[in-house]
PDB file of C-alpha atoms in Angstrom:
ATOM      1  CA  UNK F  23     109.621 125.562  92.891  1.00 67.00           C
ATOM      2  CA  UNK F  24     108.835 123.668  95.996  1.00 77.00           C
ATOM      3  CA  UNK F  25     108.948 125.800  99.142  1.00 86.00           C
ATOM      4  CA  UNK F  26     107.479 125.598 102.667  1.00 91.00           C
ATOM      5  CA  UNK F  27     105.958 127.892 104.578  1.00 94.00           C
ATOM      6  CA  UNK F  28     105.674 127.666 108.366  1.00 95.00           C
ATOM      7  CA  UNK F  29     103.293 130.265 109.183  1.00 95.00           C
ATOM      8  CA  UNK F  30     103.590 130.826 113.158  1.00 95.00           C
ATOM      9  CA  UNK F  31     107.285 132.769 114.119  1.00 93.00           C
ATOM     10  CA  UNK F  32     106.074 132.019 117.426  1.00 96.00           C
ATOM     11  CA  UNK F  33     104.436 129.776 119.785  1.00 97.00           C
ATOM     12  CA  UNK F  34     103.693 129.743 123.828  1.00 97.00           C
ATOM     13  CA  UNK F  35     102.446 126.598 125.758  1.00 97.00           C
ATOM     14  CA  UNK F  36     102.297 125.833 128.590  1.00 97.00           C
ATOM     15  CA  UNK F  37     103.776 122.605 129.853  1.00 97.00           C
ATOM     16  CA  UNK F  38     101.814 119.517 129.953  1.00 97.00           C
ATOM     17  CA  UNK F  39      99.878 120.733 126.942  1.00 97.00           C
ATOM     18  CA  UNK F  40      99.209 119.958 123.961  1.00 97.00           C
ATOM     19  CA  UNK F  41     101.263 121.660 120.528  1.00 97.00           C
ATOM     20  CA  UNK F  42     100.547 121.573 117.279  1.00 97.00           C
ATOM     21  CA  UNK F  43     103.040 123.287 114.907  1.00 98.00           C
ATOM     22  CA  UNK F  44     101.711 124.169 110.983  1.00 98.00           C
ATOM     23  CA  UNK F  45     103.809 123.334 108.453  1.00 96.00           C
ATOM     24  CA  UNK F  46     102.442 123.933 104.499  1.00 95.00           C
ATOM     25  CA  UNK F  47     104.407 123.111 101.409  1.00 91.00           C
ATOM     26  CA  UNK F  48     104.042 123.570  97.937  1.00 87.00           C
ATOM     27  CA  UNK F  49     105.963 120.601  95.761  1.00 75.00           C
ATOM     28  CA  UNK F  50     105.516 119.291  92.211  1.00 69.00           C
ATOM     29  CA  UNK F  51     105.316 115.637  93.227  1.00 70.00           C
ATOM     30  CA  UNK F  52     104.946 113.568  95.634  1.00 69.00           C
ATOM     31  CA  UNK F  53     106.603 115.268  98.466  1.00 78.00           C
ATOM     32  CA  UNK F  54     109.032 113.634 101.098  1.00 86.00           C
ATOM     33  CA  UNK F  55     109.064 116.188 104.045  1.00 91.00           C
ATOM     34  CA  UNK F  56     110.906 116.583 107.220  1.00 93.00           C
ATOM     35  CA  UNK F  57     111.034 117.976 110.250  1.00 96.00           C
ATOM     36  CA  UNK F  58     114.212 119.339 112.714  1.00 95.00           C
ATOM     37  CA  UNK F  59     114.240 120.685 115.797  1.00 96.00           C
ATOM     38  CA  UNK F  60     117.352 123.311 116.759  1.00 93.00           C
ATOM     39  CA  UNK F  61     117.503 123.261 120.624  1.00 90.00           C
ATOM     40  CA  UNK F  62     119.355 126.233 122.166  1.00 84.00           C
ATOM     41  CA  UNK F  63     123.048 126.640 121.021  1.00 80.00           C
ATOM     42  CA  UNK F  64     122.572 123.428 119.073  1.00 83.00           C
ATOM     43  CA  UNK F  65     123.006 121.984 115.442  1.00 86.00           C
ATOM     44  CA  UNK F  66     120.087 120.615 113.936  1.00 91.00           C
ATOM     45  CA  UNK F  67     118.290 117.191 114.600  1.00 92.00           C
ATOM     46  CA  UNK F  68     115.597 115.301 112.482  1.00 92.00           C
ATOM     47  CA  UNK F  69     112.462 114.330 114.534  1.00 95.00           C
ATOM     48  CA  UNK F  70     110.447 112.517 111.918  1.00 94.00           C
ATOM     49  CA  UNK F  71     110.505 112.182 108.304  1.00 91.00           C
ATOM     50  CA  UNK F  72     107.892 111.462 105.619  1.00 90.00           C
ATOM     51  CA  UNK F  73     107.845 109.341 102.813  1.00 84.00           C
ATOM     52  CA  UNK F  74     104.894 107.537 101.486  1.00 79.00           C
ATOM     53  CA  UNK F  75     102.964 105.496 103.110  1.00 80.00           C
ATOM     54  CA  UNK F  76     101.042 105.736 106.087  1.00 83.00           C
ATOM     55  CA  UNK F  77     100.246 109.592 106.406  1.00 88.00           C
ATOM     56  CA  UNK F  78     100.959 109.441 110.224  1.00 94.00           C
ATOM     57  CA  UNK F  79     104.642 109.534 111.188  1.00 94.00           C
ATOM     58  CA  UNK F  80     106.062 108.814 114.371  1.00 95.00           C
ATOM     59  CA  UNK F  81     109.113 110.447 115.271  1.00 95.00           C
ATOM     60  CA  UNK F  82     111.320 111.077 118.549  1.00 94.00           C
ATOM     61  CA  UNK F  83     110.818 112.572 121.694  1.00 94.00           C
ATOM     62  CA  UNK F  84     106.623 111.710 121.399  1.00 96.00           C
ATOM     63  CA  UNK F  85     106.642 113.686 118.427  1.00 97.00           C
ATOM     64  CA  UNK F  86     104.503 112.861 115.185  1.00 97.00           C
ATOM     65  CA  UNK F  87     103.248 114.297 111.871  1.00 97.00           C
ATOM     66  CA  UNK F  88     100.115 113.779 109.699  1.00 95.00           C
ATOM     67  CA  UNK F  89     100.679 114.741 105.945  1.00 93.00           C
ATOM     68  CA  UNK F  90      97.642 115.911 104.778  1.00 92.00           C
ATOM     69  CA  UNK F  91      97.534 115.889 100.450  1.00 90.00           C
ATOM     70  CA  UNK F  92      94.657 117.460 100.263  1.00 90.00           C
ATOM     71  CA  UNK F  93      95.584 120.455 102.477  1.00 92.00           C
ATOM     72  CA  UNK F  94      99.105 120.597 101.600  1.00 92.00           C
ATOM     73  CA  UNK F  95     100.183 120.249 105.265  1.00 94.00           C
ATOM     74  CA  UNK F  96     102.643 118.072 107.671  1.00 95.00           C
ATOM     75  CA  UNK F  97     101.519 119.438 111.005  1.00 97.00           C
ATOM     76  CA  UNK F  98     104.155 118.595 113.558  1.00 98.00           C
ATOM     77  CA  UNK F  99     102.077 117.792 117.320  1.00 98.00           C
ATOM     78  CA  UNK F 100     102.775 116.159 120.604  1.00 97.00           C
ATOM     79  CA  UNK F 101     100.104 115.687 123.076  1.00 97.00           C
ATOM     80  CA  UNK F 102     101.783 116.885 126.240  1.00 97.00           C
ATOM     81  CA  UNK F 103     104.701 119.313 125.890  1.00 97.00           C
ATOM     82  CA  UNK F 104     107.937 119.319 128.412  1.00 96.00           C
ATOM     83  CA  UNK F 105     110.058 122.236 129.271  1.00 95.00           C
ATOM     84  CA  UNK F 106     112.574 120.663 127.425  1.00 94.00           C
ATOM     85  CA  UNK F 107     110.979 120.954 123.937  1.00 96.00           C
ATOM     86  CA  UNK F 108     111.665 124.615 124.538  1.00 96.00           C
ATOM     87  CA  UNK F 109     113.621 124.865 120.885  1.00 96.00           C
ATOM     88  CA  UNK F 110     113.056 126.384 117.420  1.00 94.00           C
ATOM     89  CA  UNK F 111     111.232 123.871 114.648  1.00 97.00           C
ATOM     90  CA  UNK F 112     112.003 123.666 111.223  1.00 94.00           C
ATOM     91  CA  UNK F 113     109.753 121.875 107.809  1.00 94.00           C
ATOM     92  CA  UNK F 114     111.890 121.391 105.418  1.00 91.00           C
ATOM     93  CA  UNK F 115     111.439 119.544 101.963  1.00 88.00           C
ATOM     94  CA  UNK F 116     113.894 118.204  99.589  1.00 83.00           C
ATOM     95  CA  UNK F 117     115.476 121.123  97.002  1.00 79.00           C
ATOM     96  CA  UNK F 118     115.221 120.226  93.219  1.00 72.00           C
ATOM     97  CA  UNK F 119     118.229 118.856  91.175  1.00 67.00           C
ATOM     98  CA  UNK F 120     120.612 119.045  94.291  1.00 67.00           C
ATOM     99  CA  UNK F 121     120.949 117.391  97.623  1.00 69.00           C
ATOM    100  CA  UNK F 122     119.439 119.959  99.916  1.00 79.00           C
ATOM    101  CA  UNK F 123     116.915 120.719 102.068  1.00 84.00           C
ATOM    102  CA  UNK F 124     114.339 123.822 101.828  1.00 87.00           C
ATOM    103  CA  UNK F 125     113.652 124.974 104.850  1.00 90.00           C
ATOM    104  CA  UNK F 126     110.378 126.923 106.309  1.00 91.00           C
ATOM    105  CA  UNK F 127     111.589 130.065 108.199  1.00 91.00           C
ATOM    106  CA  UNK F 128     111.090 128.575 111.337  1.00 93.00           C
ATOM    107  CA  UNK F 129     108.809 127.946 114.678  1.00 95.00           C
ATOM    108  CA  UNK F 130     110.209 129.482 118.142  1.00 95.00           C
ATOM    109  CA  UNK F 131     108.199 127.139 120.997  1.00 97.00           C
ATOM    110  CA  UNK F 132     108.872 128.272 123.877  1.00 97.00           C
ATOM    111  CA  UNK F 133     107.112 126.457 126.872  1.00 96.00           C
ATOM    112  CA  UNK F 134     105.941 128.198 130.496  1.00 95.00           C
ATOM    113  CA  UNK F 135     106.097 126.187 133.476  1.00 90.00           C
TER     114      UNK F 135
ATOM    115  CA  UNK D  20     130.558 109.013 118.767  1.00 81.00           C
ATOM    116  CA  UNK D  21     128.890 109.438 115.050  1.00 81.00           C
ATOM    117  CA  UNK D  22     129.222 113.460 114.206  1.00 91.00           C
ATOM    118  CA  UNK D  23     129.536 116.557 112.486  1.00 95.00           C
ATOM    119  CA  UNK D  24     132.189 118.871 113.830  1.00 95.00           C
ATOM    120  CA  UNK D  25     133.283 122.398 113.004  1.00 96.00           C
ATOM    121  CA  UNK D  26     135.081 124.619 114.290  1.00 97.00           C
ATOM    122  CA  UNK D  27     136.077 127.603 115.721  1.00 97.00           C
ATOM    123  CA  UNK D  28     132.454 127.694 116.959  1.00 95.00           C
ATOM    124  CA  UNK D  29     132.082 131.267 117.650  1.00 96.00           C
ATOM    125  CA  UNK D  30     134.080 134.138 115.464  1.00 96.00           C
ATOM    126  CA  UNK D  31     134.678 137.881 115.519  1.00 97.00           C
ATOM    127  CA  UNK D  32     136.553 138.837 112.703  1.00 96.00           C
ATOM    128  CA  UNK D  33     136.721 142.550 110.781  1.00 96.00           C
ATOM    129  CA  UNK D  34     136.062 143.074 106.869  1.00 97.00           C
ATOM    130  CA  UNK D  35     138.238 141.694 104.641  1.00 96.00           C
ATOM    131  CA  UNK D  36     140.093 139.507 106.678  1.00 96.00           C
ATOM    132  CA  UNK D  37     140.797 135.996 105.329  1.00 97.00           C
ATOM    133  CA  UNK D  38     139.081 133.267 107.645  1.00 97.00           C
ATOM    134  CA  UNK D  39     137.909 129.363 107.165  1.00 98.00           C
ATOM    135  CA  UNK D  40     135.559 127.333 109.016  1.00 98.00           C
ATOM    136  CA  UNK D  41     136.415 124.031 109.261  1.00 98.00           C
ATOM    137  CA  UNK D  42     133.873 121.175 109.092  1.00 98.00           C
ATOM    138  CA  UNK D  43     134.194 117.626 109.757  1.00 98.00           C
ATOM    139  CA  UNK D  44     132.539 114.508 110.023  1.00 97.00           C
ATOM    140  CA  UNK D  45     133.615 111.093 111.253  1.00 95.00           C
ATOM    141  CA  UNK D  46     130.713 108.850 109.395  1.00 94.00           C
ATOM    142  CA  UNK D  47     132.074 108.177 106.066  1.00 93.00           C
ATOM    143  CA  UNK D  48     129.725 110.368 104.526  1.00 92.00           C
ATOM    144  CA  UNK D  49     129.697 111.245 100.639  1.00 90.00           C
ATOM    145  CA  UNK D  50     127.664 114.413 100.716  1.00 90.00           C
ATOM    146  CA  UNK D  51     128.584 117.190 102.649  1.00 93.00           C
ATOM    147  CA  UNK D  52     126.680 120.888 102.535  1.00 93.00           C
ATOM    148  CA  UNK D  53     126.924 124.439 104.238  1.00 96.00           C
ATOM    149  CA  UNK D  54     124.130 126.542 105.270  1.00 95.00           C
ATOM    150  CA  UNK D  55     123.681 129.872 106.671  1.00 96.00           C
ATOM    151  CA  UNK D  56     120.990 130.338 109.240  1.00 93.00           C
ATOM    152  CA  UNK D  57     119.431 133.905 109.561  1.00 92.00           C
ATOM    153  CA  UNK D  58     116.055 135.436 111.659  1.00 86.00           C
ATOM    154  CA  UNK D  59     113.344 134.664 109.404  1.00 83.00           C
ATOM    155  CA  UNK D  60     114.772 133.256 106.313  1.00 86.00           C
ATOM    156  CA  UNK D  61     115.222 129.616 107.474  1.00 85.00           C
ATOM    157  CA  UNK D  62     117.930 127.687 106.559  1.00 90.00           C
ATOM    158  CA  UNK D  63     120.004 128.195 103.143  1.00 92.00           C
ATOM    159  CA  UNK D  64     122.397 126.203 101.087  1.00 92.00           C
ATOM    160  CA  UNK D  65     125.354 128.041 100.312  1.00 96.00           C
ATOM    161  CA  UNK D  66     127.383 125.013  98.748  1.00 95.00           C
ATOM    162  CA  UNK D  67     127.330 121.674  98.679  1.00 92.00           C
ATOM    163  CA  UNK D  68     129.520 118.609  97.805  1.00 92.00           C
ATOM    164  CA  UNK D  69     128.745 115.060  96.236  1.00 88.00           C
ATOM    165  CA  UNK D  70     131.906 113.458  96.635  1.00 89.00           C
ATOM    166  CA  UNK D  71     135.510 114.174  96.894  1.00 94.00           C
ATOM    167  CA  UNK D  72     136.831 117.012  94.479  1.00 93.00           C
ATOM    168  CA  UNK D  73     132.906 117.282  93.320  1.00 91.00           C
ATOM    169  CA  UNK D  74     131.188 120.594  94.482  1.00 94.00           C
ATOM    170  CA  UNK D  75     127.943 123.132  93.529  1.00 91.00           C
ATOM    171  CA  UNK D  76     126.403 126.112  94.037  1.00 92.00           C
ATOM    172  CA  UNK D  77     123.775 126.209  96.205  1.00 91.00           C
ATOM    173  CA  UNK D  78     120.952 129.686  97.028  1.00 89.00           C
ATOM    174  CA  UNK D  79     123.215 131.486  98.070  1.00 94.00           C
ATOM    175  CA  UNK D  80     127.242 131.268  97.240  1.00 96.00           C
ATOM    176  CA  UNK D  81     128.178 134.697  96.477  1.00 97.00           C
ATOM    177  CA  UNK D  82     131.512 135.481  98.663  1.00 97.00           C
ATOM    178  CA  UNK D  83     132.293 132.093  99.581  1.00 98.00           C
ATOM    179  CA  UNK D  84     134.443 128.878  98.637  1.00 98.00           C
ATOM    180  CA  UNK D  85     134.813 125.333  99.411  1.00 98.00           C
ATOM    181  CA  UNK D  86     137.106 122.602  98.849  1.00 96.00           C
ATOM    182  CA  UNK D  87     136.568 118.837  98.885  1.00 97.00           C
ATOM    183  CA  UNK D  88     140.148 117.659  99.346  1.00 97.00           C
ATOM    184  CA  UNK D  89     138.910 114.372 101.659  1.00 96.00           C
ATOM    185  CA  UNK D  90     136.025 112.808 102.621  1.00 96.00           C
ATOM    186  CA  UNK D  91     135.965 113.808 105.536  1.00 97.00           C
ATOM    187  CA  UNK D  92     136.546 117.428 105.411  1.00 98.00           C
ATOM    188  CA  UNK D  93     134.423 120.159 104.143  1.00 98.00           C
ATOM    189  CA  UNK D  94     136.113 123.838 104.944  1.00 98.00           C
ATOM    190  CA  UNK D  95     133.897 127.294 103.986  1.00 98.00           C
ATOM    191  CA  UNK D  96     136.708 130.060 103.076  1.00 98.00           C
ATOM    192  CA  UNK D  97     135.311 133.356 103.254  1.00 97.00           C
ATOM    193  CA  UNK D  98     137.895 135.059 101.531  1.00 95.00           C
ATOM    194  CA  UNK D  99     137.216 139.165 101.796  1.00 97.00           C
ATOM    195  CA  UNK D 100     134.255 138.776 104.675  1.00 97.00           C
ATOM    196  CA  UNK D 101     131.860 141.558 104.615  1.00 97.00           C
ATOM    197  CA  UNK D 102     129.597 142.565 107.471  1.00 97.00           C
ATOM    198  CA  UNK D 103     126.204 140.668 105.540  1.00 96.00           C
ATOM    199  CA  UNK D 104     128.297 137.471 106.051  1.00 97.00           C
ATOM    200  CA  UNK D 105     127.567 137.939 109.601  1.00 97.00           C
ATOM    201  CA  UNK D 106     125.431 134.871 110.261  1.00 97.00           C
ATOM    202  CA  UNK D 107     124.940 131.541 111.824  1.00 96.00           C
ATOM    203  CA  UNK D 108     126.562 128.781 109.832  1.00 97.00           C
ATOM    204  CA  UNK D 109     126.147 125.002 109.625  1.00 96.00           C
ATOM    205  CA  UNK D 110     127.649 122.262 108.275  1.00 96.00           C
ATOM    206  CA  UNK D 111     125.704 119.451 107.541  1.00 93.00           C
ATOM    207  CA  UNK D 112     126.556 115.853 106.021  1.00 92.00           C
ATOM    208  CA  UNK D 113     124.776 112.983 104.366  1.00 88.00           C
ATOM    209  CA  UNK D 114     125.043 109.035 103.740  1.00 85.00           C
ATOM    210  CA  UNK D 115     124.613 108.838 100.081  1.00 72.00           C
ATOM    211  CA  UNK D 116     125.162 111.480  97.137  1.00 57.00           C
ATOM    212  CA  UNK D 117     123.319 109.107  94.274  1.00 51.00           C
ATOM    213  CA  UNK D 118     120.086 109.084  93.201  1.00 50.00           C
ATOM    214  CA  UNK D 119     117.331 110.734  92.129  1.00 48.00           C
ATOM    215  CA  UNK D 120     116.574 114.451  93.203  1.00 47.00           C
ATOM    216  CA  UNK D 121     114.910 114.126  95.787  1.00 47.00           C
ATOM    217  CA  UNK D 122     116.449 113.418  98.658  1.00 58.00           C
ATOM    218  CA  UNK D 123     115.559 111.101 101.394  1.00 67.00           C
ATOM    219  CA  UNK D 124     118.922 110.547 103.377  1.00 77.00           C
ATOM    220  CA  UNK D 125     118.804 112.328 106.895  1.00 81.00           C
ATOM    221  CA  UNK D 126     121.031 114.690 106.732  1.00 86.00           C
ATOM    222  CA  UNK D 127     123.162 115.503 109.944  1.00 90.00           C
ATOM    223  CA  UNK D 128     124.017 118.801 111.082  1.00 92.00           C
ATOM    224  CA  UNK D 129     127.178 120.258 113.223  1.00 94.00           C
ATOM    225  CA  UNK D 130     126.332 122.538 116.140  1.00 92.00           C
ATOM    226  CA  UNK D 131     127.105 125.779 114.492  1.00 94.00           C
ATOM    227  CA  UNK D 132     129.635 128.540 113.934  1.00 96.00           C
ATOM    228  CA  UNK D 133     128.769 131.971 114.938  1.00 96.00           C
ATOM    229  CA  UNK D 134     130.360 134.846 112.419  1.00 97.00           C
ATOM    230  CA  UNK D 135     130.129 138.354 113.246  1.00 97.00           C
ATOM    231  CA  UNK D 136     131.949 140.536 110.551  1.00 97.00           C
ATOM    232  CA  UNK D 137     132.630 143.863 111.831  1.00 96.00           C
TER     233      UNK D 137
END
């Protein structure tokens, strides 16, 4: 069954850094994979999505993603981090046979000034 | 404004009590899901809908129901809450329910409801 794993709970930058955030994921095929970010108190909003195609994505807020077949990754990174990208970041990949999302358990970023 | 809206947004309820969060979305969406979030576990489905009067199972649907009456509308009945209910749950909603299995439309969330079951 296809799953992702996000194997940092928590990560500490500080601002005007750069972040890298690990994402792994185990899928039959030819995987499209996602990533959201949940700000404080907030639903949940897609930063970049993946495909085929070019295995760098760009996605909002200076965010992108390299998938990575051979590694089984979609890294999420930004070169230089704001205080307002403070928020909790979630891989996600499609479910089988339904219209859902799996989700990783999560990355907590929290940024120091 | 394109969005997902539910409602109430936070709720303190005891066990057994009947209670429905509402969920609602304003982008003439065909598929509509819940979630529930918890510490460490991620996101997961609890149902989902395709369409009007079309709905599924999803991880984890044990103690809940749906209905799909409109398009629009997408209300989680917990019918007898019990205290492992107590979670954070999302609504989310999609363009498109056709297709293959895999699914490539962005799906867009609501900004939570917070259920404590005492």
């Amino acid at each position: 069954a296809q799953s992702v794993t996000q194997p940092d709970i928590h990560i500490t930058v500080s601002e005007g850094a750069s972040l890298e955030l690990r994402c792994n994921y185990s899928y039959g095929a030819t995987p499209y994979l996602f990533w959201y970010v949940q700000s404080p108190g907030q639903g949940l909003q897609l930063l970049l999505k993946y495909f085929s195609g070019d295995t760098l994505v760009q996605g909002i807020k200076g965010f992108e993603a390299e998938f990575k077949r051979s590694q089984s990754s979609f890294n999420l990174r930004k070169p230089s981090v704001h205080w307002s990208d403070a928020a909790e970041y979630f891989c996600a990949v499609p479910s089988t046979g339904r219209r859902a999302l799996t989700f990783g358990s999560g990355t907590r970023l929290q940024v120091q000034p | 404004e394109a969005q997902v809206t539910q409602n109430p947004r936070y709720l303190i309820t005891v066990t057994g009590k009947k209670l429905t969060v509402t969920c609602s979305q304003n982008m003439n969406h065909e598929y509509m899901s819940w979630y529930r979030q918890d510490p460490g576990l991620g996101l997961r489905q609890i149902y989902y809908s395709m369409n009007v009067e079309v709905t599924d199972k999803g991880d984890v649907p044990e103690g809940y129901k749906v209905s799909r009456k409109e398009k629009r509308n997408f209300p989680l009945i917990l019918e007898s809450p019990s205290p492992n209910q107590t979670s954070l749950y999302f609504c989310a909603s999609s363009l498109q329910a056709s297709g293959g299995a895999a699914s490539t439309d962005t799906q867009y969330f609501g900004p939570g409801t917070r259920l404590t079951v005492l």
